[in-house]
XYZ file of C-alpha atoms in Angstrom:
597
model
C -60.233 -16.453 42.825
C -63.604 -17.651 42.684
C -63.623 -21.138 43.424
C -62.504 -23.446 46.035
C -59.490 -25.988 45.293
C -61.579 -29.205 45.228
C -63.695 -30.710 42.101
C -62.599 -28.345 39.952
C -60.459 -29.010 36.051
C -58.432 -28.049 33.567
C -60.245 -27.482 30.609
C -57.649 -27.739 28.081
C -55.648 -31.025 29.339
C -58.974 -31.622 31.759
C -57.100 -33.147 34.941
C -59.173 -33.031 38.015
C -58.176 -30.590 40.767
C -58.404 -31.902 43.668
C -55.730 -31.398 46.883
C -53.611 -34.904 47.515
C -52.025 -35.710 50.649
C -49.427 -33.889 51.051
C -46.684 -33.590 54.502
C -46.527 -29.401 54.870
C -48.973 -26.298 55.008
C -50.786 -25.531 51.844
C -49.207 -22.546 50.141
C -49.167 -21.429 46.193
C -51.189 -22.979 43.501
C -51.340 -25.907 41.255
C -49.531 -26.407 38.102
C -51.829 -24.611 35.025
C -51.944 -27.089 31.776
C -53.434 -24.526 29.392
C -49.987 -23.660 27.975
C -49.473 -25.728 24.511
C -46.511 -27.952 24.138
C -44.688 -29.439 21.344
C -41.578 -30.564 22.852
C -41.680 -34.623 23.318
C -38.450 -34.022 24.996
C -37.718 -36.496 27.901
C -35.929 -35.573 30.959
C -35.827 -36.263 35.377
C -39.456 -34.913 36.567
C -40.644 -37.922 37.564
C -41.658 -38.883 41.104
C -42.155 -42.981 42.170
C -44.861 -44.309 43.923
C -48.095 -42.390 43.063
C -51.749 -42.666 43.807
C -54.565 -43.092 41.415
C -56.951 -40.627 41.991
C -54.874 -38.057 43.646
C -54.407 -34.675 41.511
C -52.161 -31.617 41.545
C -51.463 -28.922 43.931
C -49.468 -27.026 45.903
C -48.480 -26.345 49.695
C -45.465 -24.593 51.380
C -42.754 -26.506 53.247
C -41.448 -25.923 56.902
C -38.408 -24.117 56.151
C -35.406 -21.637 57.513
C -34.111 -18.271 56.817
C -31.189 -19.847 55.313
C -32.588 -22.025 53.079
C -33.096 -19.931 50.249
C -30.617 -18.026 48.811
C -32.298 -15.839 46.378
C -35.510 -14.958 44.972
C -37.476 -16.288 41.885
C -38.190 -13.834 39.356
C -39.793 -14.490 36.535
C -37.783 -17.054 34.480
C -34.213 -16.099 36.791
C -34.509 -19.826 38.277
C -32.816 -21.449 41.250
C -32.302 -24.976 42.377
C -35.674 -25.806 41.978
C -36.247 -29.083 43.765
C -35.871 -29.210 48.161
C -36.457 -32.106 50.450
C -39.083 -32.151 53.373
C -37.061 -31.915 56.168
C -35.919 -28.638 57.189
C -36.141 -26.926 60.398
C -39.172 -24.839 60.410
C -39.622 -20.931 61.651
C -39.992 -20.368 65.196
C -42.605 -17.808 64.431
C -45.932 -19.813 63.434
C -46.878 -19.300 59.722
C -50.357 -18.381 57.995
C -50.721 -21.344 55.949
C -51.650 -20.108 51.877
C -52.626 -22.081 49.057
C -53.595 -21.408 45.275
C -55.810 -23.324 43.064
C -57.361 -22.985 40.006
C -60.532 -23.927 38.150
C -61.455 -23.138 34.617
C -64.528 -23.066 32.691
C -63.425 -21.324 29.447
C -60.531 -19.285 31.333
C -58.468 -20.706 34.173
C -59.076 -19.230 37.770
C -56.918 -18.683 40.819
C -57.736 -18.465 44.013
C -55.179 -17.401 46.960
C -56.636 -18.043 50.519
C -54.340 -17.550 53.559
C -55.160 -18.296 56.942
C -55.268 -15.941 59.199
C -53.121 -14.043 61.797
C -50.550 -15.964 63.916
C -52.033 -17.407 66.682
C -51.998 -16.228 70.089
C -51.319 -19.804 71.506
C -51.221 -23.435 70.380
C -54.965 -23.611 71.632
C -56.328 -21.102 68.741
C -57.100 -22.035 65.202
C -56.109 -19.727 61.903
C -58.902 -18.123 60.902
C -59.306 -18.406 56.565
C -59.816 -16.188 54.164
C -59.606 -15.731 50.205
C -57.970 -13.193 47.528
C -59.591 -13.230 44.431
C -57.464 -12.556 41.207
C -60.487 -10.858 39.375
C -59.650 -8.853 35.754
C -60.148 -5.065 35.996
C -63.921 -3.918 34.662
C -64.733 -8.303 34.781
C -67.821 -9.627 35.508
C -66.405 -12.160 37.507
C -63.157 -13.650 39.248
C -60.903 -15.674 37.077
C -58.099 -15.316 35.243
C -56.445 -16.722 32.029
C -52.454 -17.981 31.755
C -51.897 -15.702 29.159
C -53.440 -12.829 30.828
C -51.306 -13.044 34.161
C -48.324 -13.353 32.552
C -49.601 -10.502 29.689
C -49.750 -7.982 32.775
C -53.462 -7.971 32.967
C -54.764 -5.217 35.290
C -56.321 -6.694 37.985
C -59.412 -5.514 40.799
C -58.072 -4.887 44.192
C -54.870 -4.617 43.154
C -52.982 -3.210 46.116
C -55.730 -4.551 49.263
C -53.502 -6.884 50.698
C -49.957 -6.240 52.637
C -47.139 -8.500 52.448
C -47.969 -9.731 55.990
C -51.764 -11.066 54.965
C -49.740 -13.046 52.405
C -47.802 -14.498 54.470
C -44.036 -13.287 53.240
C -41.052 -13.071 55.312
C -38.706 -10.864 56.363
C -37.007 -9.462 53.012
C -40.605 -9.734 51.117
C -40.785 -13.281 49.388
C -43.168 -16.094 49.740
C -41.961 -19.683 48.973
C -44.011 -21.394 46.216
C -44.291 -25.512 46.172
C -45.770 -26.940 43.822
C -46.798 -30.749 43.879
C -48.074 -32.918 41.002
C -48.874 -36.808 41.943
C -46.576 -38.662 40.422
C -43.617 -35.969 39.395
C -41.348 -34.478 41.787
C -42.353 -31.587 43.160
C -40.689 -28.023 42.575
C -40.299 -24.981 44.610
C -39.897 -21.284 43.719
C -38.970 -17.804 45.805
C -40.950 -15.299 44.604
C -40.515 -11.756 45.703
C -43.786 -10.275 46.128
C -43.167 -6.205 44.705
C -45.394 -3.729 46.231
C -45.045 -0.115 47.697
C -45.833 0.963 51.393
C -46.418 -2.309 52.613
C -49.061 -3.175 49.861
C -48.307 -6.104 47.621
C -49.210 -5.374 43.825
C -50.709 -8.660 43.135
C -50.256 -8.039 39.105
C -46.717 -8.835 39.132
C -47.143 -12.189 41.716
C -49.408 -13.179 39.358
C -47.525 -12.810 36.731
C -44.692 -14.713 38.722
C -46.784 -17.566 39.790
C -48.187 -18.202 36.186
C -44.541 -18.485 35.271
C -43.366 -20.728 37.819
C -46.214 -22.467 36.465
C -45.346 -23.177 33.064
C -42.119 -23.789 34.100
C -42.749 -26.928 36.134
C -44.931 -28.110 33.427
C -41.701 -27.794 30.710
C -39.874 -29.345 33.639
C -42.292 -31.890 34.637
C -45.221 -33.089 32.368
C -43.004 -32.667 29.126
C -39.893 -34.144 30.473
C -41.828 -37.473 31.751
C -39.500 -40.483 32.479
C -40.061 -43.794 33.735
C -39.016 -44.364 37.422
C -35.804 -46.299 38.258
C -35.402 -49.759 36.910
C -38.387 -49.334 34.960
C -37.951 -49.400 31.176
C -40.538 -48.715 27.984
C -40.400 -48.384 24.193
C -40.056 -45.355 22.454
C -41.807 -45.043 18.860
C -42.514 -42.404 16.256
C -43.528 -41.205 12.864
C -41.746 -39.084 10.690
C -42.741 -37.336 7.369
C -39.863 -36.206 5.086
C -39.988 -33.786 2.660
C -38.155 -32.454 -0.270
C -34.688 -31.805 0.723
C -34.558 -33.940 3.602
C -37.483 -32.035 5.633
C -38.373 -33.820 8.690
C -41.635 -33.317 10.790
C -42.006 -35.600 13.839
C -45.858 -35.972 14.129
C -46.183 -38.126 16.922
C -44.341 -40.039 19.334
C -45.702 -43.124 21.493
C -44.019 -44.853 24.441
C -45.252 -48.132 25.937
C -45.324 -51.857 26.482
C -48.416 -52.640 27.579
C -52.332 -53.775 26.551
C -55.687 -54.347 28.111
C -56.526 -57.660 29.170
C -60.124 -59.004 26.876
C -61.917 -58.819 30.535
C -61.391 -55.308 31.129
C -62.159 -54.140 27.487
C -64.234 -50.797 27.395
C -67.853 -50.566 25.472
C -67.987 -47.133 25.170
C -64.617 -46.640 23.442
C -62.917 -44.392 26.061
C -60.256 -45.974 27.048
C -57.100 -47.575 25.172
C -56.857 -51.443 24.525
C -53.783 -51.525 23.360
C -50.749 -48.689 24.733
C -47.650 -50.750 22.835
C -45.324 -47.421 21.425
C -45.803 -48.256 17.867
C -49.657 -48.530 18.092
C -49.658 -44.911 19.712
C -47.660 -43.438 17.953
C -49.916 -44.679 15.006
C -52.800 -43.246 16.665
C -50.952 -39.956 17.401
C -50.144 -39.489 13.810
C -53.894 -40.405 12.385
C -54.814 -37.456 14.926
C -52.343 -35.774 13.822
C -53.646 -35.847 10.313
C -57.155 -34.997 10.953
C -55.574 -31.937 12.927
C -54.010 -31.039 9.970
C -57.205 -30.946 7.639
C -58.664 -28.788 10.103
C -56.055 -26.580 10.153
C -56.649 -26.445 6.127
C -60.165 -26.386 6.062
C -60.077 -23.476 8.598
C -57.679 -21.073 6.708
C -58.153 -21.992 3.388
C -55.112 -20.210 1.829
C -53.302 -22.832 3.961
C -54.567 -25.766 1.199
C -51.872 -24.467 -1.220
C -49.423 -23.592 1.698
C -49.098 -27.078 3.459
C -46.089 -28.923 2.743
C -47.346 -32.817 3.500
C -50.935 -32.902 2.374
C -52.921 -32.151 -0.782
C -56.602 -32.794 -1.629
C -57.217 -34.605 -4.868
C -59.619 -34.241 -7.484
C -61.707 -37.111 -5.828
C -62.310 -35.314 -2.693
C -59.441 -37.208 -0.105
C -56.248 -36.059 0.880
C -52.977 -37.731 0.541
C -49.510 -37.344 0.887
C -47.453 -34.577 -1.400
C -45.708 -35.957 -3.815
C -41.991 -36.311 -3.153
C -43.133 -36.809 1.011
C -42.318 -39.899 2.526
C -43.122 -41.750 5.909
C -40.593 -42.797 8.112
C -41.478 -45.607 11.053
C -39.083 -44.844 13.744
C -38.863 -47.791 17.196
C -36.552 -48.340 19.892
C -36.471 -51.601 19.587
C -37.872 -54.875 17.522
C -41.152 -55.052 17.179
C -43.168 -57.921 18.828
C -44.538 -61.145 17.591
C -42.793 -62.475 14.280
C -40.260 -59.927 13.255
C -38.393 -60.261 16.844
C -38.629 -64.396 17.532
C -35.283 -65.713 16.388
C -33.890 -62.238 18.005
C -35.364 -62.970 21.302
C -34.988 -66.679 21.285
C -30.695 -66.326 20.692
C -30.911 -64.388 24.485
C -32.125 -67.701 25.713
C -29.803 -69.776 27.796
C -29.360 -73.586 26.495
C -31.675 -74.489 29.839
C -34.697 -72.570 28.554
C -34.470 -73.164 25.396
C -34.830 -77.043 25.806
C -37.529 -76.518 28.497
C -39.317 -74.429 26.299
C -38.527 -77.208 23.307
C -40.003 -80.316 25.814
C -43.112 -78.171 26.325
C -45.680 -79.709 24.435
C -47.533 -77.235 22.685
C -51.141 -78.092 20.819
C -50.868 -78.275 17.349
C -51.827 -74.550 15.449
C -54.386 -74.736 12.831
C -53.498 -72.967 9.962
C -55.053 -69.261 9.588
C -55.449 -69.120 13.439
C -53.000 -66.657 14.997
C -50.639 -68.079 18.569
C -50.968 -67.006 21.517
C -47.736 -64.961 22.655
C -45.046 -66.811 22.106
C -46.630 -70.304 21.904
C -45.252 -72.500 19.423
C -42.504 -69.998 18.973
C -40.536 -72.363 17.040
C -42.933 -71.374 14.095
C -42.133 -68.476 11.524
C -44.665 -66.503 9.647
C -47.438 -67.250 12.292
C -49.539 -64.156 13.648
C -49.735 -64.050 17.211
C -51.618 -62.716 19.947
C -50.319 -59.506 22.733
C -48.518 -60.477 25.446
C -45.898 -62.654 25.226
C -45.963 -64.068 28.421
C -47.840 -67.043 28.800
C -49.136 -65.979 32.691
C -50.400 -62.875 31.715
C -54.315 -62.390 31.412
C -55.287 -63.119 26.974
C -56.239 -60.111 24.920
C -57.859 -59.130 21.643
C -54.438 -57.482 20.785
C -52.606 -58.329 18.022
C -49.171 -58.222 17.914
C -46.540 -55.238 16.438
C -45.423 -57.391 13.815
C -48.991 -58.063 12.354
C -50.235 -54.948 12.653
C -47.707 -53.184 10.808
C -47.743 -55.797 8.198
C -51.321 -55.161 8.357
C -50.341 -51.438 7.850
C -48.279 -52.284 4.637
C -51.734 -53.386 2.987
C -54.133 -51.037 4.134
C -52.363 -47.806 4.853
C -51.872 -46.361 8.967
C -54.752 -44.196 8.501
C -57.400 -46.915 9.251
C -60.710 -47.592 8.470
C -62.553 -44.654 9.511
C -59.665 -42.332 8.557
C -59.829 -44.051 5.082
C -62.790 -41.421 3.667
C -60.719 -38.767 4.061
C -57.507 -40.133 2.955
C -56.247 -42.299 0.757
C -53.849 -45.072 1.544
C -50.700 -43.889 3.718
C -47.634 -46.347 3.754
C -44.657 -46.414 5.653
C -41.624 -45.713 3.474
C -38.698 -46.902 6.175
C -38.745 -48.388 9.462
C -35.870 -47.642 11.403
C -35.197 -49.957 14.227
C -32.424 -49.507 17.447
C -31.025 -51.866 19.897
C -29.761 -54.288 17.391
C -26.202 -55.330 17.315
C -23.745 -55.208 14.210
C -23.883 -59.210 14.233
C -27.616 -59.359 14.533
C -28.608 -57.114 12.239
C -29.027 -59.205 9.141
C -31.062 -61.639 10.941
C -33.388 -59.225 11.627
C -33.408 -57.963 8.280
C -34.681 -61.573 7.186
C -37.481 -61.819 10.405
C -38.676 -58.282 9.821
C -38.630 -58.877 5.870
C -40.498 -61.873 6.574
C -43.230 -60.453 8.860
C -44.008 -57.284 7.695
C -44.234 -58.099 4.198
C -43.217 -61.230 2.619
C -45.826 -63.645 4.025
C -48.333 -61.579 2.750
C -46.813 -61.713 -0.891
C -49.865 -64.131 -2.248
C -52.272 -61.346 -1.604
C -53.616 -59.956 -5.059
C -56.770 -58.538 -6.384
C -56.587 -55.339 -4.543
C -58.569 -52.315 -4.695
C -57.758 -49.122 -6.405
C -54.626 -47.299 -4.562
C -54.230 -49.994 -2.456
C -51.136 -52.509 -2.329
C -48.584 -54.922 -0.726
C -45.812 -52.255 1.033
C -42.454 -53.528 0.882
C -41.082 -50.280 3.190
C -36.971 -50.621 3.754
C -35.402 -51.346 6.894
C -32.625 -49.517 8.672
C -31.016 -49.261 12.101
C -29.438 -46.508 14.339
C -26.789 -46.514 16.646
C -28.396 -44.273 18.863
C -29.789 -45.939 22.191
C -33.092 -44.813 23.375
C -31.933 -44.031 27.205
C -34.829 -45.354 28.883
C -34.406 -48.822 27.330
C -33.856 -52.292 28.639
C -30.593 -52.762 27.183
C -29.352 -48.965 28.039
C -30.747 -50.048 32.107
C -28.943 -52.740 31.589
C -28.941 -55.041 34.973
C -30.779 -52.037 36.952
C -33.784 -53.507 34.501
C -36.654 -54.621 36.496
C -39.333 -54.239 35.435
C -41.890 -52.750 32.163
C -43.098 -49.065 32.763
C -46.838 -49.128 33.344
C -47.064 -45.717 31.800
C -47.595 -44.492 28.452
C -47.036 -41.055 27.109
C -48.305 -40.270 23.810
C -47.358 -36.823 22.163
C -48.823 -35.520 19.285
C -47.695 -32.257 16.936
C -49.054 -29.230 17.091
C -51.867 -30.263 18.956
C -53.803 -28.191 21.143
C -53.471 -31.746 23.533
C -50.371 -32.379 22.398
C -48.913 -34.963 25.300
C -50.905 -37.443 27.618
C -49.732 -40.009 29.568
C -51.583 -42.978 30.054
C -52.456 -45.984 32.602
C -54.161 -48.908 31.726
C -55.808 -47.205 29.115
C -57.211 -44.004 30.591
C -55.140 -40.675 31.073
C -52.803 -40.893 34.566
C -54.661 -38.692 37.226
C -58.303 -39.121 36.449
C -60.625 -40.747 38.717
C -62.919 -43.580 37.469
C -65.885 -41.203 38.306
C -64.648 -39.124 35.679
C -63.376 -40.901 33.138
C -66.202 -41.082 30.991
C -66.630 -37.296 31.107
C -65.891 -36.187 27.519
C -62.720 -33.887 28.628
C -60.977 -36.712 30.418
C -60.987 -39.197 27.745
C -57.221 -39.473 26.201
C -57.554 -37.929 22.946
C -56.210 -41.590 20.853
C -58.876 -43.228 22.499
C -61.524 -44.927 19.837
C -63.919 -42.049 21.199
C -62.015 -39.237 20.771
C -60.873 -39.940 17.455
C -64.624 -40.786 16.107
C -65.385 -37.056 17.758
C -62.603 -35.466 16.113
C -63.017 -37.365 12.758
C -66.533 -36.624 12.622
C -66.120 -32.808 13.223
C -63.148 -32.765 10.438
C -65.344 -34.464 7.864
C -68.174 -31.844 8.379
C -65.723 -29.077 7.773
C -64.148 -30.701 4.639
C -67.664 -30.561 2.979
C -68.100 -34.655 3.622
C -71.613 -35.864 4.548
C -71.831 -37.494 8.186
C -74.614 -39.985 9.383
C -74.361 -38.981 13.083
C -76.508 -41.995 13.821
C -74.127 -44.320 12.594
C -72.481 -45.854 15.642
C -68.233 -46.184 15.774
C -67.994 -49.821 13.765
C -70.743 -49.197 11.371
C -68.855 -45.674 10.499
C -65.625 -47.992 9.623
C -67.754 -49.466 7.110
C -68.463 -46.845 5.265
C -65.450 -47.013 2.204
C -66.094 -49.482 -0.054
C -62.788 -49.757 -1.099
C -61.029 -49.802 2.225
C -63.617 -52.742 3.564
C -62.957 -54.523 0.093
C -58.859 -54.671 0.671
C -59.814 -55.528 4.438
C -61.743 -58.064 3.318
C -59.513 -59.612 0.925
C -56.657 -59.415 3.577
C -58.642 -60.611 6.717
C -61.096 -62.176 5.832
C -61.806 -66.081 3.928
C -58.997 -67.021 2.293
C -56.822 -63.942 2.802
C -53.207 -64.165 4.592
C -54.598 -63.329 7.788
C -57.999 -64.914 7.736
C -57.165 -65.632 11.993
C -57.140 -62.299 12.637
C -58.642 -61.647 16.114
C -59.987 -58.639 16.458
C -62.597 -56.647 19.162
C -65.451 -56.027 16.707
C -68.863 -55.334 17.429
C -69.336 -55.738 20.554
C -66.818 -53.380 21.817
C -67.286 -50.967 18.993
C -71.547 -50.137 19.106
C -71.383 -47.005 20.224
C -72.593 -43.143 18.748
C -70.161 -40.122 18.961
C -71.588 -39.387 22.387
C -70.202 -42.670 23.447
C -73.666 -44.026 24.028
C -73.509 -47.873 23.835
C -76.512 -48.376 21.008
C -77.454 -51.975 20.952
C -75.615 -53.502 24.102
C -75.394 -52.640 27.345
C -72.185 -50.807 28.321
């Protein structure tokens, strides 16, 4: 391969490659992210304790003859998973490693060190194999090509000793990803008169490959005693179609101090406001996907284009709201508040809280003795104050003005949620929750009138499932300790389909590249002005590129009329708090335009 293993990326899912810390000799190659997902399943590839700003890759452990029983090939798996400590060869070993950069195409390189040494007082010497396509101009090669059988340069130059393999012809394989547990692999390495044929190993390691990713970055988990939320949106077709568009998991928000300009990072990663996100990408994916292959315009089963230029829905499709849990803020306050012992409760009641002015929206759970008030993200009254509303407003928010948003809202017309179906709510409970959720997603907003055309007050119907989300607080139970910091966000067939997320930005990248345009999570406000603008062109729309991201979610009349009429004088939620300008002036290039990011 043609590059080194340090500063070097992923295109596609654009993680940094650069080698971590790691406790053994560096052998095999880091995991490849090219491969397109559409699995959200969940599963035990998680590993605790990880560093920001450490990245994949790969390294060989100490290890015996008798370790291994037999070899890796192709998708003929072993126990995949060994610990570190292992009784290593007496014979010394050429350490190997494999990384991969890509421009366009992904690239492997395979160096190995050199010879065994004569004594403990000489150094390996290094050198590098270079998986280079047959009649190519240069080294590199894709995923799909090494496992396609490409034919490759040099071939049969190197013997099974310069790579290191032992006595019955295998190398071991490692690979390490911070913050999942690592995974190793036995691959035989084929060949003929002491020559390795390096087509077939790299057709094995690109395997190996996509198998810890299915293992790994698709089956993401919280670690132990952690818990999250799980949300989702559905659409639902004639005869009881279902098509899970995107999924969200997540408790947490940005505190109003650490708010991005520049619209590249997340302010708020609660489940239900990703999965949100998720879908409206998800929709905008989908109008591509139309506008590309036009025959596909008739052929879509969700979404039609009217006579007035915007998409909506198919008639006889429905949305469906799925959480694991109540959401926050109004719908979940008499829920939450009948978990209290009778010693908090009457602390909490002896608190003296200021008086709320009407139209003004409580902080957390301030004056939480009050019903049909908006409130503010987080809860807790320690935690740093955001510019987050709560789960309860938004979606009530959501039952006026559609999911697809502002911006969203020239392409589309209004999308409502048909059902919300909520978990973790006992038999007993249920019709209390009924009432809150009635009350705060819809009812209070009941004096709302005057709206714009295809616009209107939601009522959506609320069910519940039996069905426990397994990384819940109440399925934890007392091994609860704490909130996952960690948000993975998974989107439908999506070239990007799953991220996970810290504090806003995608787990893994550095803060010296996080304002690169391939690093940026693709919900952030950024990435969805980029992808909305690019969708518009290609429906036929006209775009003023010099627009910056909050003048842009100006543009509909009718969607900033019903805004208007719902936020602002007067309106039901005249207190709403929102981010506005000064966290939203900034072009498609994420240039701040009037204030200094």
């Amino acid at each position: 391969m043609a590059y080194t293993a340090y500063d070097t990326y992923n295109n596609q899912f654009a993680y940094p490659l650069q080698q971590s810390l790691s406790h053994g000799a560096m052998y095999g190659v880091p995991p490849t992210t090219e491969y397109g997902y559409h699995d959200p399943a969940y599963g035990a590839a998680y590993s605790d304790g990880y560093v920001q700003g450490t990245y994949p890759t790969a390294y060989a452990p100490q290890r015996t003859v008798s370790q291994y029983g037999r070899a890796y090939d192709d998708f003929d798996l072993r126990d995949p998973y060994y610990g570190g400590t292992t009784t290593p060869y007496t014979r010394h070993r050429r350490q190997s490693s494999m990384s991969r950069s890509m421009s366009r195409t992904m690239s492997r390189s395979l160096s190995r060190m050199g010879r065994p040494a004569l004594g403990d007082y000489r150094r390996p010497s290094s050198t590098v194999i270079k998986f280079k396509r047959k009649g190519g101009f240069r080294s590199g090669i894709t995923l799909g090509e090494a496992m396609a059988n490409a034919h490759l340069s040099q071939n049969e130059d190197y013997s099974l000793y310069d790579l290191n393999a032992d006595g019955r012809g295998r190398i071991i394989l490692k690979i390490r990803w911070t913050g999942y547990n690592s995974m190793t692999y036995e691959l035989p390495a084929d060949g003929y008169d002491g020559r390795v044929e390096l087509q077939t190993l790299a057709r094995r390691i690109a395997r190996a490959c996509v198998h810890f990713l299915q293992q790994s970055l698709l089956n993401f988990r919280p670690p132990d005693g952690q818990f999250t939320i799980l949300a989702g949106f559905v659409l639902r077709g004639d005869g009881d179609t279902l098509q899970v568009i995107s999924l969200g998991t997540g408790s947490k928000c940005l505190p109003a101090s650490r708010l991005p300009k520049c619209g590249d990072a997340l302010h708020d990663s609660h489940a239900e406001v990703l999965a949100r996100r998720g879908a409206i990408r998800w929709f905008l994916e989908e109008i591509a996907r139309i506008c590309a292959t036009p025959a596909l315009a008739c052929a879509s089963p969700w979404i039609s284009r009217g006579a007035d230029g915007k998409f909506a829905l198919r008639d006889g499709v429905t949305l469906v709201m799925y959480i694991s849990t109540i959401p926050c803020g109004d719908a979940s306050t008499r829920y939450l508040a009948s978990f209290q012992d009778a010693e908090m409760a009457a602390l909490k009641d002896s608190t003296p809280q200021p008086e709320l002015p009407s139209n003004t929206a409580s902080r957390g759970r301030d004056n939480y003795s009050l019903y049909g008030v908006m409130r503010t993200k987080p809860g807790r009254a320690d935690s740093p104050p955001t510019l987050s509303m709560s789960c309860s407003d938004k979606i009530a928010s959501w039952n006026v003005l559609g999911i697809q948003g502002a911006m969203l809202a020239c392409l589309f017309r209004p999308i409502y949620i048909d059902r919300i179906v909520i978990g973790e709510v006992e038999d007993a409970m249920r019709a209390l929750v009924v009432e809150d959720c009635k009350r705060a997603l819809y009812t209070r907003l009941r004096s709302i009138n005057a709206l714009p055309a295809h616009f209107r007050l939601n009522e959506p119907g609320v069910d519940f499932t039996s069905v426990v989300f397994a990384h819940s607080r109440s399925a934890l139970g007392s091994r609860a300790t704490s909130g996952c910091n960690d948000s993975l966000c998974w989107i439908a067939s999506s070239e990007r389909s799953i991220e996970i997320l810290i504090n806003g930005i995608r787990r893994g990248v550095s803060p010296k590249h996080r304002h690169i345009p391939k690093f940026r999570p693709v919900l952030s406000k950024l990435a969805l002005f980029s992808q909305y603008e690019q969708v518009a062109a290609e429906a036929g729309m006209h775009i003023d590129t010099t627009l910056s991201y909050f003048e842009t979610k100006q543009v509909d009349p009718l969607y900033t009329q019903a805004r208007k009429i719902l936020k602002g004088p007067g309106g039901p939620f005249e207190g709403w708090v929102v981010s506005g300008h000064t966290w939203e002036d900034f072009n498609v290039y994420g240039n701040c335009i009037t204030t200094a990011c």
